């Protein structure tokens, strides 16, 4: 698995590995994760084992990180896809080079702009409003009623 290989090569790449908190019923760990992210310019957030986007990708962008990911190109993230750096190779050299380049190219104002877009589009309230509108549209279309 890619994340395990990245963790094994973390030291030479100057990468801090934040272990997955596991699954439990002792509360949400998201605030701790976001607090950790605020100290970094670059975040590595791999896709799921099935190749789809996970919340950690959006959270990295929302915290101002340049997010390096192996998310397939066909899985586009609305509003923030341009903020992602998709690393094509699975070799550690590919990832090391991507990390170095992301650190060199990081720019505060650009990252703040992407973070604002992530917060605006992926905040649960915005998602709820879009979902509500889509349900209303589907219901009125199914019933043949004009809203």
mmCIF file of C-alpha atoms in Angstrom, residues 33-110:
data_model
loop_
_atom_site.group_PDB
_atom_site.id
_atom_site.type_symbol
_atom_site.label_atom_id
_atom_site.label_comp_id
_atom_site.label_asym_id
_atom_site.label_seq_id
_atom_site.Cartn_x
_atom_site.Cartn_y
_atom_site.Cartn_z
ATOM 1 C CA UNK A 33 -5.926 16.627 12.664
ATOM 2 C CA UNK A 34 -6.683 20.161 11.471
ATOM 3 C CA UNK A 35 -4.597 21.621 14.284
ATOM 4 C CA UNK A 36 -1.650 19.499 13.129
ATOM 5 C CA UNK A 37 -2.108 20.496 9.474
ATOM 6 C CA UNK A 38 -1.861 24.194 10.262
ATOM 7 C CA UNK A 39 1.873 23.805 10.884
ATOM 8 C CA UNK A 40 2.603 22.373 7.425
ATOM 9 C CA UNK A 41 2.707 23.720 3.881
ATOM 10 C CA UNK A 42 2.492 20.331 2.196
ATOM 11 C CA UNK A 43 0.180 17.461 3.000
ATOM 12 C CA UNK A 44 0.182 13.962 1.556
ATOM 13 C CA UNK A 45 -3.360 12.626 1.374
ATOM 14 C CA UNK A 46 -3.700 9.385 -0.511
ATOM 15 C CA UNK A 47 -6.922 8.211 -2.109
ATOM 16 C CA UNK A 48 -8.837 5.274 -0.688
ATOM 17 C CA UNK A 49 -7.784 1.727 -1.523
ATOM 18 C CA UNK A 50 -10.486 1.895 -4.218
ATOM 19 C CA UNK A 51 -9.141 5.135 -5.689
ATOM 20 C CA UNK A 52 -11.739 7.639 -4.528
ATOM 21 C CA UNK A 53 -11.339 10.928 -2.700
ATOM 22 C CA UNK A 54 -11.319 11.016 1.076
ATOM 23 C CA UNK A 55 -12.137 13.917 3.369
ATOM 24 C CA UNK A 56 -8.470 14.369 4.334
ATOM 25 C CA UNK A 57 -7.779 15.692 0.823
ATOM 26 C CA UNK A 58 -10.323 18.505 1.179
ATOM 27 C CA UNK A 59 -9.215 19.202 4.756
ATOM 28 C CA UNK A 60 -5.618 19.673 3.632
ATOM 29 C CA UNK A 61 -6.661 22.241 1.035
ATOM 30 C CA UNK A 62 -8.935 23.970 3.555
ATOM 31 C CA UNK A 63 -5.970 24.323 5.924
ATOM 32 C CA UNK A 64 -3.796 25.968 3.268
ATOM 33 C CA UNK A 65 -1.635 22.986 2.373
ATOM 34 C CA UNK A 66 -0.513 21.981 -1.062
ATOM 35 C CA UNK A 67 -1.999 18.490 -1.138
ATOM 36 C CA UNK A 68 -0.056 15.735 -2.863
ATOM 37 C CA UNK A 69 -2.272 12.804 -3.755
ATOM 38 C CA UNK A 70 -2.539 9.682 -5.834
ATOM 39 C CA UNK A 71 -6.199 10.413 -6.533
ATOM 40 C CA UNK A 72 -6.979 9.310 -10.101
ATOM 41 C CA UNK A 73 -7.374 12.165 -12.602
ATOM 42 C CA UNK A 74 -10.953 11.112 -13.377
ATOM 43 C CA UNK A 75 -11.994 11.824 -9.766
ATOM 44 C CA UNK A 76 -12.206 15.602 -9.968
ATOM 45 C CA UNK A 77 -12.964 17.667 -6.873
ATOM 46 C CA UNK A 78 -15.217 20.611 -7.753
ATOM 47 C CA UNK A 79 -13.818 24.053 -6.958
ATOM 48 C CA UNK A 80 -10.476 22.815 -5.576
ATOM 49 C CA UNK A 81 -9.142 20.305 -8.073
ATOM 50 C CA UNK A 82 -6.546 22.814 -9.258
ATOM 51 C CA UNK A 83 -5.124 22.951 -5.740
ATOM 52 C CA UNK A 84 -4.133 19.282 -5.837
ATOM 53 C CA UNK A 85 -0.847 17.896 -7.053
ATOM 54 C CA UNK A 86 -1.451 14.438 -8.456
ATOM 55 C CA UNK A 87 1.698 12.359 -8.214
ATOM 56 C CA UNK A 88 1.631 9.849 -11.049
ATOM 57 C CA UNK A 89 4.427 7.512 -10.085
ATOM 58 C CA UNK A 90 4.410 5.158 -7.135
ATOM 59 C CA UNK A 91 8.168 5.315 -6.658
ATOM 60 C CA UNK A 92 9.555 7.118 -3.665
ATOM 61 C CA UNK A 93 11.718 9.290 -5.932
ATOM 62 C CA UNK A 94 8.537 10.605 -7.604
ATOM 63 C CA UNK A 95 7.045 11.502 -4.239
ATOM 64 C CA UNK A 96 10.266 13.007 -2.872
ATOM 65 C CA UNK A 97 10.562 15.271 -5.927
ATOM 66 C CA UNK A 98 6.891 16.262 -5.656
ATOM 67 C CA UNK A 99 7.336 17.180 -1.982
ATOM 68 C CA UNK A 100 10.405 19.309 -2.701
ATOM 69 C CA UNK A 101 8.680 21.089 -5.595
ATOM 70 C CA UNK A 102 5.495 21.706 -3.586
ATOM 71 C CA UNK A 103 7.535 23.251 -0.759
ATOM 72 C CA UNK A 104 9.427 25.496 -3.177
ATOM 73 C CA UNK A 105 6.282 26.658 -5.005
ATOM 74 C CA UNK A 106 4.075 27.181 -1.940
ATOM 75 C CA UNK A 107 2.632 30.693 -1.895
ATOM 76 C CA UNK A 108 0.560 32.059 0.992
ATOM 77 C CA UNK A 109 -1.968 34.056 -1.016
ATOM 78 C CA UNK A 110 -2.552 31.282 -3.525
#
